[in-house]
PDB file of C-alpha atoms in Angstrom:
ATOM      1  CA  UNK A 201     -63.781  27.341  35.656  1.00 29.00           C
ATOM      2  CA  UNK A 202     -63.106  30.858  34.081  1.00 34.00           C
ATOM      3  CA  UNK A 203     -59.919  31.688  31.969  1.00 40.00           C
ATOM      4  CA  UNK A 204     -59.033  34.144  34.918  1.00 41.00           C
ATOM      5  CA  UNK A 205     -59.248  31.249  37.693  1.00 42.00           C
ATOM      6  CA  UNK A 206     -56.958  29.198  35.335  1.00 45.00           C
ATOM      7  CA  UNK A 207     -54.564  32.073  35.035  1.00 59.00           C
ATOM      8  CA  UNK A 208     -53.596  32.294  38.732  1.00 79.00           C
ATOM      9  CA  UNK A 209     -49.928  32.161  39.196  1.00 89.00           C
ATOM     10  CA  UNK A 210     -48.521  29.224  40.904  1.00 91.00           C
ATOM     11  CA  UNK A 211     -46.726  29.074  44.507  1.00 95.00           C
ATOM     12  CA  UNK A 212     -44.136  26.514  45.282  1.00 96.00           C
ATOM     13  CA  UNK A 213     -45.595  23.091  46.533  1.00 96.00           C
ATOM     14  CA  UNK A 214     -42.147  21.517  47.467  1.00 97.00           C
ATOM     15  CA  UNK A 215     -39.904  22.721  50.501  1.00 98.00           C
ATOM     16  CA  UNK A 216     -36.381  23.722  49.673  1.00 98.00           C
ATOM     17  CA  UNK A 217     -34.094  20.895  50.520  1.00 98.00           C
ATOM     18  CA  UNK A 218     -30.727  22.812  50.783  1.00 98.00           C
ATOM     19  CA  UNK A 219     -29.245  25.589  52.392  1.00 98.00           C
ATOM     20  CA  UNK A 220     -29.858  28.797  50.066  1.00 98.00           C
ATOM     21  CA  UNK A 221     -27.175  31.563  50.755  1.00 98.00           C
ATOM     22  CA  UNK A 222     -28.033  34.773  52.174  1.00 98.00           C
ATOM     23  CA  UNK A 223     -28.896  37.450  49.477  1.00 98.00           C
ATOM     24  CA  UNK A 224     -29.953  34.922  46.877  1.00 98.00           C
ATOM     25  CA  UNK A 225     -31.233  36.195  43.705  1.00 98.00           C
ATOM     26  CA  UNK A 226     -34.194  35.058  41.486  1.00 98.00           C
ATOM     27  CA  UNK A 227     -32.907  36.750  38.198  1.00 98.00           C
ATOM     28  CA  UNK A 228     -35.944  36.207  35.909  1.00 98.00           C
ATOM     29  CA  UNK A 229     -39.484  37.229  36.988  1.00 98.00           C
ATOM     30  CA  UNK A 230     -42.533  39.170  35.585  1.00 98.00           C
ATOM     31  CA  UNK A 231     -45.067  41.619  37.242  1.00 98.00           C
ATOM     32  CA  UNK A 232     -48.526  41.847  35.493  1.00 97.00           C
ATOM     33  CA  UNK A 233     -50.214  44.652  37.511  1.00 96.00           C
ATOM     34  CA  UNK A 234     -53.852  45.611  37.531  1.00 95.00           C
ATOM     35  CA  UNK A 235     -54.893  45.939  33.693  1.00 95.00           C
ATOM     36  CA  UNK A 236     -56.655  49.055  34.367  1.00 96.00           C
ATOM     37  CA  UNK A 237     -53.438  50.767  35.623  1.00 97.00           C
ATOM     38  CA  UNK A 238     -51.050  48.876  33.387  1.00 98.00           C
ATOM     39  CA  UNK A 239     -52.630  47.941  29.873  1.00 97.00           C
ATOM     40  CA  UNK A 240     -51.073  45.435  27.701  1.00 97.00           C
ATOM     41  CA  UNK A 241     -49.652  46.453  24.408  1.00 94.00           C
ATOM     42  CA  UNK A 242     -52.186  46.141  21.505  1.00 94.00           C
ATOM     43  CA  UNK A 243     -49.629  44.158  19.304  1.00 91.00           C
ATOM     44  CA  UNK A 244     -48.958  41.526  21.865  1.00 93.00           C
ATOM     45  CA  UNK A 245     -48.920  37.910  20.797  1.00 91.00           C
ATOM     46  CA  UNK A 246     -50.466  36.593  24.112  1.00 93.00           C
ATOM     47  CA  UNK A 247     -52.323  37.859  27.184  1.00 95.00           C
ATOM     48  CA  UNK A 248     -51.141  36.802  30.685  1.00 95.00           C
ATOM     49  CA  UNK A 249     -53.256  36.741  33.753  1.00 94.00           C
ATOM     50  CA  UNK A 250     -52.333  38.867  36.853  1.00 95.00           C
ATOM     51  CA  UNK A 251     -48.995  38.349  38.976  1.00 97.00           C
ATOM     52  CA  UNK A 252     -48.762  40.730  41.802  1.00 97.00           C
ATOM     53  CA  UNK A 253     -45.817  41.902  43.899  1.00 97.00           C
ATOM     54  CA  UNK A 254     -47.596  40.277  47.028  1.00 97.00           C
ATOM     55  CA  UNK A 255     -47.741  37.052  45.209  1.00 97.00           C
ATOM     56  CA  UNK A 256     -44.042  37.326  44.168  1.00 98.00           C
ATOM     57  CA  UNK A 257     -43.115  38.167  47.675  1.00 98.00           C
ATOM     58  CA  UNK A 258     -44.792  34.888  48.989  1.00 97.00           C
ATOM     59  CA  UNK A 259     -43.073  32.895  46.264  1.00 98.00           C
ATOM     60  CA  UNK A 260     -39.428  34.234  47.338  1.00 98.00           C
ATOM     61  CA  UNK A 261     -40.338  33.761  50.811  1.00 98.00           C
ATOM     62  CA  UNK A 262     -41.083  30.161  50.420  1.00 98.00           C
ATOM     63  CA  UNK A 263     -37.901  29.778  48.444  1.00 98.00           C
ATOM     64  CA  UNK A 264     -35.492  31.676  50.870  1.00 98.00           C
ATOM     65  CA  UNK A 265     -34.739  34.193  48.174  1.00 98.00           C
ATOM     66  CA  UNK A 266     -34.065  37.923  49.173  1.00 98.00           C
ATOM     67  CA  UNK A 267     -33.138  39.665  45.769  1.00 98.00           C
ATOM     68  CA  UNK A 268     -35.113  39.603  42.516  1.00 98.00           C
ATOM     69  CA  UNK A 269     -34.808  40.963  38.785  1.00 98.00           C
ATOM     70  CA  UNK A 270     -38.110  41.795  37.301  1.00 98.00           C
ATOM     71  CA  UNK A 271     -38.098  41.737  33.458  1.00 98.00           C
ATOM     72  CA  UNK A 272     -40.460  43.581  31.395  1.00 97.00           C
ATOM     73  CA  UNK A 273     -42.496  40.951  29.223  1.00 94.00           C
ATOM     74  CA  UNK A 274     -43.122  41.393  25.612  1.00 92.00           C
ATOM     75  CA  UNK A 275     -46.893  41.961  26.280  1.00 95.00           C
ATOM     76  CA  UNK A 276     -46.123  45.663  27.463  1.00 97.00           C
ATOM     77  CA  UNK A 277     -44.189  46.591  24.384  1.00 94.00           C
ATOM     78  CA  UNK A 278     -41.947  49.402  25.552  1.00 96.00           C
ATOM     79  CA  UNK A 279     -43.916  50.320  28.662  1.00 97.00           C
ATOM     80  CA  UNK A 280     -42.044  49.302  31.755  1.00 98.00           C
ATOM     81  CA  UNK A 281     -44.242  50.876  34.388  1.00 98.00           C
ATOM     82  CA  UNK A 282     -45.529  47.440  35.501  1.00 98.00           C
ATOM     83  CA  UNK A 283     -41.969  46.561  36.296  1.00 98.00           C
ATOM     84  CA  UNK A 284     -41.301  49.747  38.007  1.00 98.00           C
ATOM     85  CA  UNK A 285     -44.244  49.070  40.107  1.00 98.00           C
ATOM     86  CA  UNK A 286     -42.832  45.605  41.128  1.00 98.00           C
ATOM     87  CA  UNK A 287     -39.469  46.999  41.731  1.00 98.00           C
ATOM     88  CA  UNK A 288     -40.778  49.738  43.999  1.00 98.00           C
ATOM     89  CA  UNK A 289     -43.008  47.357  45.954  1.00 98.00           C
ATOM     90  CA  UNK A 290     -39.675  45.182  46.666  1.00 97.00           C
ATOM     91  CA  UNK A 291     -37.424  48.039  47.246  1.00 97.00           C
ATOM     92  CA  UNK A 292     -33.514  47.839  47.314  1.00 97.00           C
ATOM     93  CA  UNK A 293     -33.525  44.083  46.863  1.00 98.00           C
ATOM     94  CA  UNK A 294     -35.055  44.546  43.211  1.00 98.00           C
ATOM     95  CA  UNK A 295     -33.623  45.503  40.006  1.00 98.00           C
ATOM     96  CA  UNK A 296     -35.198  45.720  36.482  1.00 98.00           C
ATOM     97  CA  UNK A 297     -34.447  44.839  32.851  1.00 98.00           C
ATOM     98  CA  UNK A 298     -36.425  47.075  30.408  1.00 98.00           C
ATOM     99  CA  UNK A 299     -37.797  46.958  26.954  1.00 96.00           C
ATOM    100  CA  UNK A 300     -36.900  50.051  24.776  1.00 95.00           C
ATOM    101  CA  UNK A 301     -36.923  51.215  21.277  1.00 92.00           C
ATOM    102  CA  UNK A 302     -35.603  54.063  19.016  1.00 90.00           C
ATOM    103  CA  UNK A 303     -37.932  56.398  20.466  1.00 94.00           C
ATOM    104  CA  UNK A 304     -36.741  55.712  24.123  1.00 95.00           C
ATOM    105  CA  UNK A 305     -34.834  59.025  25.171  1.00 95.00           C
ATOM    106  CA  UNK A 306     -31.609  59.098  27.267  1.00 95.00           C
ATOM    107  CA  UNK A 307     -33.586  61.252  29.828  1.00 96.00           C
ATOM    108  CA  UNK A 308     -36.033  58.115  30.039  1.00 97.00           C
ATOM    109  CA  UNK A 309     -33.072  55.815  30.522  1.00 97.00           C
ATOM    110  CA  UNK A 310     -31.744  57.967  33.262  1.00 97.00           C
ATOM    111  CA  UNK A 311     -35.049  57.757  35.037  1.00 97.00           C
ATOM    112  CA  UNK A 312     -34.939  53.810  34.576  1.00 97.00           C
ATOM    113  CA  UNK A 313     -31.624  53.713  36.039  1.00 97.00           C
ATOM    114  CA  UNK A 314     -32.844  55.641  39.050  1.00 97.00           C
ATOM    115  CA  UNK A 315     -35.598  53.259  39.329  1.00 98.00           C
ATOM    116  CA  UNK A 316     -33.383  50.112  39.408  1.00 98.00           C
ATOM    117  CA  UNK A 317     -33.118  49.221  35.795  1.00 98.00           C
ATOM    118  CA  UNK A 318     -29.671  47.610  34.950  1.00 98.00           C
ATOM    119  CA  UNK A 319     -30.166  46.202  31.386  1.00 98.00           C
ATOM    120  CA  UNK A 320     -32.434  46.007  28.232  1.00 97.00           C
ATOM    121  CA  UNK A 321     -33.934  43.004  26.845  1.00 95.00           C
ATOM    122  CA  UNK A 322     -34.196  42.071  23.208  1.00 92.00           C
ATOM    123  CA  UNK A 323     -36.856  39.498  22.520  1.00 84.00           C
ATOM    124  CA  UNK A 324     -36.165  37.626  19.342  1.00 81.00           C
ATOM    125  CA  UNK A 325     -38.212  34.546  20.366  1.00 68.00           C
ATOM    126  CA  UNK A 326     -41.762  35.564  21.199  1.00 65.00           C
ATOM    127  CA  UNK A 327     -41.374  38.094  18.242  1.00 66.00           C
ATOM    128  CA  UNK A 328     -40.385  35.164  16.020  1.00 64.00           C
ATOM    129  CA  UNK A 329     -37.185  36.829  14.654  1.00 68.00           C
ATOM    130  CA  UNK A 330     -35.087  34.254  12.756  1.00 77.00           C
ATOM    131  CA  UNK A 331     -33.350  36.393  10.225  1.00 85.00           C
ATOM    132  CA  UNK A 332     -29.657  36.748  11.343  1.00 88.00           C
ATOM    133  CA  UNK A 333     -29.316  40.270   9.958  1.00 90.00           C
ATOM    134  CA  UNK A 334     -32.135  41.519  12.044  1.00 89.00           C
ATOM    135  CA  UNK A 335     -30.764  39.952  15.181  1.00 90.00           C
ATOM    136  CA  UNK A 336     -27.192  41.413  14.514  1.00 93.00           C
ATOM    137  CA  UNK A 337     -28.555  44.723  13.646  1.00 93.00           C
ATOM    138  CA  UNK A 338     -30.873  44.848  16.940  1.00 93.00           C
ATOM    139  CA  UNK A 339     -27.983  43.506  19.243  1.00 95.00           C
ATOM    140  CA  UNK A 340     -25.626  46.130  17.634  1.00 95.00           C
ATOM    141  CA  UNK A 341     -28.013  48.923  18.249  1.00 94.00           C
ATOM    142  CA  UNK A 342     -28.669  47.776  21.849  1.00 95.00           C
ATOM    143  CA  UNK A 343     -25.134  47.774  22.590  1.00 96.00           C
ATOM    144  CA  UNK A 344     -24.480  51.181  21.194  1.00 94.00           C
ATOM    145  CA  UNK A 345     -27.383  52.483  23.681  1.00 94.00           C
ATOM    146  CA  UNK A 346     -25.894  50.633  26.540  1.00 95.00           C
ATOM    147  CA  UNK A 347     -22.278  51.023  26.489  1.00 93.00           C
ATOM    148  CA  UNK A 348     -22.118  54.378  28.158  1.00 90.00           C
ATOM    149  CA  UNK A 349     -24.231  53.136  31.023  1.00 92.00           C
ATOM    150  CA  UNK A 350     -22.520  49.874  31.668  1.00 87.00           C
ATOM    151  CA  UNK A 351     -25.905  48.066  31.476  1.00 96.00           C
ATOM    152  CA  UNK A 352     -26.250  44.731  29.909  1.00 97.00           C
ATOM    153  CA  UNK A 353     -28.137  43.341  26.805  1.00 98.00           C
ATOM    154  CA  UNK A 354     -30.389  40.554  27.875  1.00 97.00           C
ATOM    155  CA  UNK A 355     -31.514  38.376  24.903  1.00 95.00           C
ATOM    156  CA  UNK A 356     -34.297  35.789  24.696  1.00 91.00           C
ATOM    157  CA  UNK A 357     -33.424  33.885  21.512  1.00 92.00           C
ATOM    158  CA  UNK A 358     -32.251  30.529  19.923  1.00 93.00           C
ATOM    159  CA  UNK A 359     -28.907  28.702  19.580  1.00 95.00           C
ATOM    160  CA  UNK A 360     -28.568  29.390  15.631  1.00 93.00           C
ATOM    161  CA  UNK A 361     -29.143  33.101  16.389  1.00 93.00           C
ATOM    162  CA  UNK A 362     -26.323  33.056  19.060  1.00 96.00           C
ATOM    163  CA  UNK A 363     -24.050  31.721  16.521  1.00 96.00           C
ATOM    164  CA  UNK A 364     -25.081  34.497  14.221  1.00 94.00           C
ATOM    165  CA  UNK A 365     -24.285  37.061  16.905  1.00 95.00           C
ATOM    166  CA  UNK A 366     -21.365  35.430  18.471  1.00 97.00           C
ATOM    167  CA  UNK A 367     -18.614  37.507  17.080  1.00 97.00           C
ATOM    168  CA  UNK A 368     -20.558  40.731  18.039  1.00 97.00           C
ATOM    169  CA  UNK A 369     -20.831  39.452  21.485  1.00 97.00           C
ATOM    170  CA  UNK A 370     -17.174  38.760  21.771  1.00 98.00           C
ATOM    171  CA  UNK A 371     -16.468  42.198  20.609  1.00 98.00           C
ATOM    172  CA  UNK A 372     -19.147  44.013  22.660  1.00 97.00           C
ATOM    173  CA  UNK A 373     -18.055  46.307  25.423  1.00 97.00           C
ATOM    174  CA  UNK A 374     -21.167  45.357  27.393  1.00 96.00           C
ATOM    175  CA  UNK A 375     -21.961  41.863  28.611  1.00 97.00           C
ATOM    176  CA  UNK A 376     -24.718  39.688  26.930  1.00 98.00           C
ATOM    177  CA  UNK A 377     -27.042  37.782  29.221  1.00 98.00           C
ATOM    178  CA  UNK A 378     -28.829  34.905  27.335  1.00 97.00           C
ATOM    179  CA  UNK A 379     -32.224  33.867  28.844  1.00 96.00           C
ATOM    180  CA  UNK A 380     -33.469  30.220  29.567  1.00 95.00           C
ATOM    181  CA  UNK A 381     -30.411  28.052  28.640  1.00 97.00           C
ATOM    182  CA  UNK A 382     -29.969  30.057  25.473  1.00 96.00           C
ATOM    183  CA  UNK A 383     -33.114  28.583  24.034  1.00 95.00           C
ATOM    184  CA  UNK A 384     -31.901  25.002  23.592  1.00 97.00           C
ATOM    185  CA  UNK A 385     -34.197  22.001  22.991  1.00 96.00           C
ATOM    186  CA  UNK A 386     -33.086  19.524  25.475  1.00 97.00           C
ATOM    187  CA  UNK A 387     -34.034  16.613  23.271  1.00 96.00           C
ATOM    188  CA  UNK A 388     -31.584  17.712  20.426  1.00 97.00           C
ATOM    189  CA  UNK A 389     -28.477  16.769  22.330  1.00 96.00           C
ATOM    190  CA  UNK A 390     -25.356  18.917  23.214  1.00 97.00           C
ATOM    191  CA  UNK A 391     -24.317  18.876  19.733  1.00 97.00           C
ATOM    192  CA  UNK A 392     -27.335  20.862  18.372  1.00 97.00           C
ATOM    193  CA  UNK A 393     -26.320  23.821  16.343  1.00 96.00           C
ATOM    194  CA  UNK A 394     -25.295  27.033  18.368  1.00 96.00           C
ATOM    195  CA  UNK A 395     -24.864  25.167  21.879  1.00 98.00           C
ATOM    196  CA  UNK A 396     -21.110  25.030  21.586  1.00 98.00           C
ATOM    197  CA  UNK A 397     -20.961  28.665  20.583  1.00 98.00           C
ATOM    198  CA  UNK A 398     -23.009  29.694  23.681  1.00 98.00           C
ATOM    199  CA  UNK A 399     -20.582  27.527  25.787  1.00 98.00           C
ATOM    200  CA  UNK A 400     -17.605  29.425  24.085  1.00 98.00           C
ATOM    201  CA  UNK A 401     -19.221  32.641  24.852  1.00 98.00           C
ATOM    202  CA  UNK A 402     -19.786  31.857  28.513  1.00 98.00           C
ATOM    203  CA  UNK A 403     -16.234  30.566  28.702  1.00 98.00           C
ATOM    204  CA  UNK A 404     -14.934  33.736  27.314  1.00 98.00           C
ATOM    205  CA  UNK A 405     -16.578  35.790  30.086  1.00 98.00           C
ATOM    206  CA  UNK A 406     -18.449  38.072  27.386  1.00 97.00           C
ATOM    207  CA  UNK A 407     -21.778  36.350  27.973  1.00 98.00           C
ATOM    208  CA  UNK A 408     -23.801  35.162  30.960  1.00 98.00           C
ATOM    209  CA  UNK A 409     -26.805  32.593  30.594  1.00 98.00           C
ATOM    210  CA  UNK A 410     -29.556  32.104  32.803  1.00 98.00           C
ATOM    211  CA  UNK A 411     -30.247  28.297  33.868  1.00 98.00           C
ATOM    212  CA  UNK A 412     -33.974  29.370  34.047  1.00 96.00           C
ATOM    213  CA  UNK A 413     -37.037  28.194  32.439  1.00 93.00           C
ATOM    214  CA  UNK A 414     -36.061  24.604  32.013  1.00 95.00           C
ATOM    215  CA  UNK A 415     -39.589  23.591  31.226  1.00 93.00           C
ATOM    216  CA  UNK A 416     -39.122  25.755  27.937  1.00 94.00           C
ATOM    217  CA  UNK A 417     -36.301  23.531  26.906  1.00 96.00           C
ATOM    218  CA  UNK A 418     -37.599  20.215  28.228  1.00 96.00           C
ATOM    219  CA  UNK A 419     -40.903  18.392  28.141  1.00 93.00           C
ATOM    220  CA  UNK A 420     -39.883  15.876  30.841  1.00 95.00           C
ATOM    221  CA  UNK A 421     -41.557  17.346  33.916  1.00 92.00           C
ATOM    222  CA  UNK A 422     -41.293  17.721  36.785  1.00 93.00           C
ATOM    223  CA  UNK A 423     -37.557  17.697  37.120  1.00 95.00           C
ATOM    224  CA  UNK A 424     -36.362  18.024  33.510  1.00 96.00           C
ATOM    225  CA  UNK A 425     -33.687  15.549  33.803  1.00 96.00           C
ATOM    226  CA  UNK A 426     -32.606  16.182  29.995  1.00 97.00           C
ATOM    227  CA  UNK A 427     -31.492  19.732  30.872  1.00 97.00           C
ATOM    228  CA  UNK A 428     -28.874  18.395  33.488  1.00 98.00           C
ATOM    229  CA  UNK A 429     -26.147  17.900  30.729  1.00 98.00           C
ATOM    230  CA  UNK A 430     -26.686  21.643  29.591  1.00 98.00           C
ATOM    231  CA  UNK A 431     -26.679  22.990  33.035  1.00 98.00           C
ATOM    232  CA  UNK A 432     -23.479  21.092  33.881  1.00 98.00           C
ATOM    233  CA  UNK A 433     -21.721  22.005  30.658  1.00 98.00           C
ATOM    234  CA  UNK A 434     -22.338  25.674  31.048  1.00 98.00           C
ATOM    235  CA  UNK A 435     -21.409  25.846  34.686  1.00 98.00           C
ATOM    236  CA  UNK A 436     -18.132  23.751  33.894  1.00 98.00           C
ATOM    237  CA  UNK A 437     -17.503  26.447  31.181  1.00 98.00           C
ATOM    238  CA  UNK A 438     -17.487  29.376  33.527  1.00 98.00           C
ATOM    239  CA  UNK A 439     -19.342  29.290  36.811  1.00 98.00           C
ATOM    240  CA  UNK A 440     -18.592  33.009  37.179  1.00 98.00           C
ATOM    241  CA  UNK A 441     -21.056  33.597  34.299  1.00 98.00           C
ATOM    242  CA  UNK A 442     -24.437  31.684  35.314  1.00 98.00           C
ATOM    243  CA  UNK A 443     -27.402  33.089  36.654  1.00 98.00           C
ATOM    244  CA  UNK A 444     -30.501  31.418  37.956  1.00 98.00           C
ATOM    245  CA  UNK A 445     -34.153  32.192  37.768  1.00 98.00           C
ATOM    246  CA  UNK A 446     -37.617  30.949  38.052  1.00 97.00           C
ATOM    247  CA  UNK A 447     -39.399  32.599  35.065  1.00 97.00           C
ATOM    248  CA  UNK A 448     -42.190  33.135  37.423  1.00 98.00           C
ATOM    249  CA  UNK A 449     -45.197  33.390  36.973  1.00 97.00           C
ATOM    250  CA  UNK A 450     -44.385  31.098  33.984  1.00 96.00           C
ATOM    251  CA  UNK A 451     -46.275  32.631  31.099  1.00 90.00           C
ATOM    252  CA  UNK A 452     -47.401  30.562  28.074  1.00 90.00           C
ATOM    253  CA  UNK A 453     -46.595  32.790  25.198  1.00 87.00           C
ATOM    254  CA  UNK A 454     -46.939  29.913  22.502  1.00 85.00           C
ATOM    255  CA  UNK A 455     -49.836  30.703  20.065  1.00 83.00           C
ATOM    256  CA  UNK A 456     -52.293  27.968  20.102  1.00 88.00           C
ATOM    257  CA  UNK A 457     -54.865  27.032  17.575  1.00 92.00           C
ATOM    258  CA  UNK A 458     -58.214  28.931  18.531  1.00 92.00           C
ATOM    259  CA  UNK A 459     -56.787  30.892  21.272  1.00 92.00           C
ATOM    260  CA  UNK A 460     -56.741  34.641  20.136  1.00 94.00           C
ATOM    261  CA  UNK A 461     -53.874  36.888  21.546  1.00 93.00           C
ATOM    262  CA  UNK A 462     -56.426  38.732  23.759  1.00 94.00           C
ATOM    263  CA  UNK A 463     -57.562  35.361  25.479  1.00 94.00           C
ATOM    264  CA  UNK A 464     -56.174  34.934  28.796  1.00 93.00           C
ATOM    265  CA  UNK A 465     -53.279  32.287  28.332  1.00 92.00           C
ATOM    266  CA  UNK A 466     -53.105  29.986  31.394  1.00 92.00           C
ATOM    267  CA  UNK A 467     -49.802  30.057  33.399  1.00 94.00           C
ATOM    268  CA  UNK A 468     -47.848  26.894  33.253  1.00 92.00           C
ATOM    269  CA  UNK A 469     -48.269  25.164  36.537  1.00 92.00           C
ATOM    270  CA  UNK A 470     -44.615  25.122  37.636  1.00 95.00           C
ATOM    271  CA  UNK A 471     -43.531  24.051  41.199  1.00 96.00           C
ATOM    272  CA  UNK A 472     -40.754  26.508  41.812  1.00 97.00           C
ATOM    273  CA  UNK A 473     -39.573  24.737  45.078  1.00 97.00           C
ATOM    274  CA  UNK A 474     -38.972  21.497  43.043  1.00 97.00           C
ATOM    275  CA  UNK A 475     -37.303  23.748  40.314  1.00 96.00           C
ATOM    276  CA  UNK A 476     -35.074  25.480  42.802  1.00 98.00           C
ATOM    277  CA  UNK A 477     -34.191  21.882  44.303  1.00 98.00           C
ATOM    278  CA  UNK A 478     -32.653  20.959  40.943  1.00 97.00           C
ATOM    279  CA  UNK A 479     -29.984  23.563  41.336  1.00 98.00           C
ATOM    280  CA  UNK A 480     -27.803  21.268  43.783  1.00 98.00           C
ATOM    281  CA  UNK A 481     -28.286  18.498  41.221  1.00 98.00           C
ATOM    282  CA  UNK A 482     -26.767  20.841  38.587  1.00 98.00           C
ATOM    283  CA  UNK A 483     -24.220  22.327  40.967  1.00 98.00           C
ATOM    284  CA  UNK A 484     -23.523  20.110  43.807  1.00 98.00           C
ATOM    285  CA  UNK A 485     -20.784  22.342  45.246  1.00 98.00           C
ATOM    286  CA  UNK A 486     -22.083  24.958  47.794  1.00 98.00           C
ATOM    287  CA  UNK A 487     -19.525  27.453  46.655  1.00 98.00           C
ATOM    288  CA  UNK A 488     -20.538  27.302  43.214  1.00 98.00           C
ATOM    289  CA  UNK A 489     -24.276  27.765  43.966  1.00 98.00           C
ATOM    290  CA  UNK A 490     -23.279  30.925  45.803  1.00 98.00           C
ATOM    291  CA  UNK A 491     -21.600  32.273  42.772  1.00 98.00           C
ATOM    292  CA  UNK A 492     -24.760  31.459  40.680  1.00 98.00           C
ATOM    293  CA  UNK A 493     -27.282  32.679  43.318  1.00 98.00           C
ATOM    294  CA  UNK A 494     -25.287  35.689  44.891  1.00 98.00           C
ATOM    295  CA  UNK A 495     -22.190  36.751  43.569  1.00 98.00           C
ATOM    296  CA  UNK A 496     -22.927  36.733  39.759  1.00 98.00           C
ATOM    297  CA  UNK A 497     -26.299  38.633  39.988  1.00 98.00           C
ATOM    298  CA  UNK A 498     -24.612  41.287  42.446  1.00 98.00           C
ATOM    299  CA  UNK A 499     -22.252  41.970  39.730  1.00 98.00           C
ATOM    300  CA  UNK A 500     -24.709  42.091  36.722  1.00 98.00           C
ATOM    301  CA  UNK A 501     -27.450  43.986  38.534  1.00 98.00           C
ATOM    302  CA  UNK A 502     -25.371  46.183  40.885  1.00 96.00           C
ATOM    303  CA  UNK A 503     -26.653  44.781  44.161  1.00 97.00           C
TER     304      UNK A 503
END
């Protein structure tokens, strides 16, 4: 079997077992368009396979999800055109989160806003940034760019970095949105360094957290039971600041011995139906699930 065949994005195998409320939103996805039209960034650390708007539409039909947020992944650098392609394919039910740098002009940000972008992403995880000074500087610069637009700053990082930027987040005029449970490692327990700070930021209302990508925090497939205490703790802290997402098509960005950055990295074979069915386990109350799936995304992304 070829690498390309291995890289096909997964579709849900398990039917949804609860009533998904109207206007539910998947707050974390990626589109990887035709490489000829949307080439990858030369400095990327991994290469994903294709993930088309049509495949994403099939995913969300199976999940009973109407709205979507498309996040530009690190493999494109600051080229957001593949995300724009995905947003336009989905229409008014899609929003985007962009990756920018110092060279991104205000006019380019205006165009992104018209295209449906409502935030920018700082990726400190795939980039391997562990220096608190670098994290603080990048967050501060991002907030400065976003405060006039009322966009949010999304961060893919780790609990120790969350601790390092905590005071900046508390003082920020724009919301912070932390990806994938804030990067916790479920096996390390609720008292791992940084998680209490994430809970405090969520409780304060200054930060949102995506209870997404459970398989990045846990090795206990397929239901990731050890993330349950983290999901419950975050929801209990402030249900108005919780978002949910698939992280489809589940890219594997972890460098492996013998795998070059230009080799196609197979997607993780995740059953998103089974993943979404964990939400009622984490949030048994229907009104809380509506906040997570509908109300909170509408507030953050402007649906």
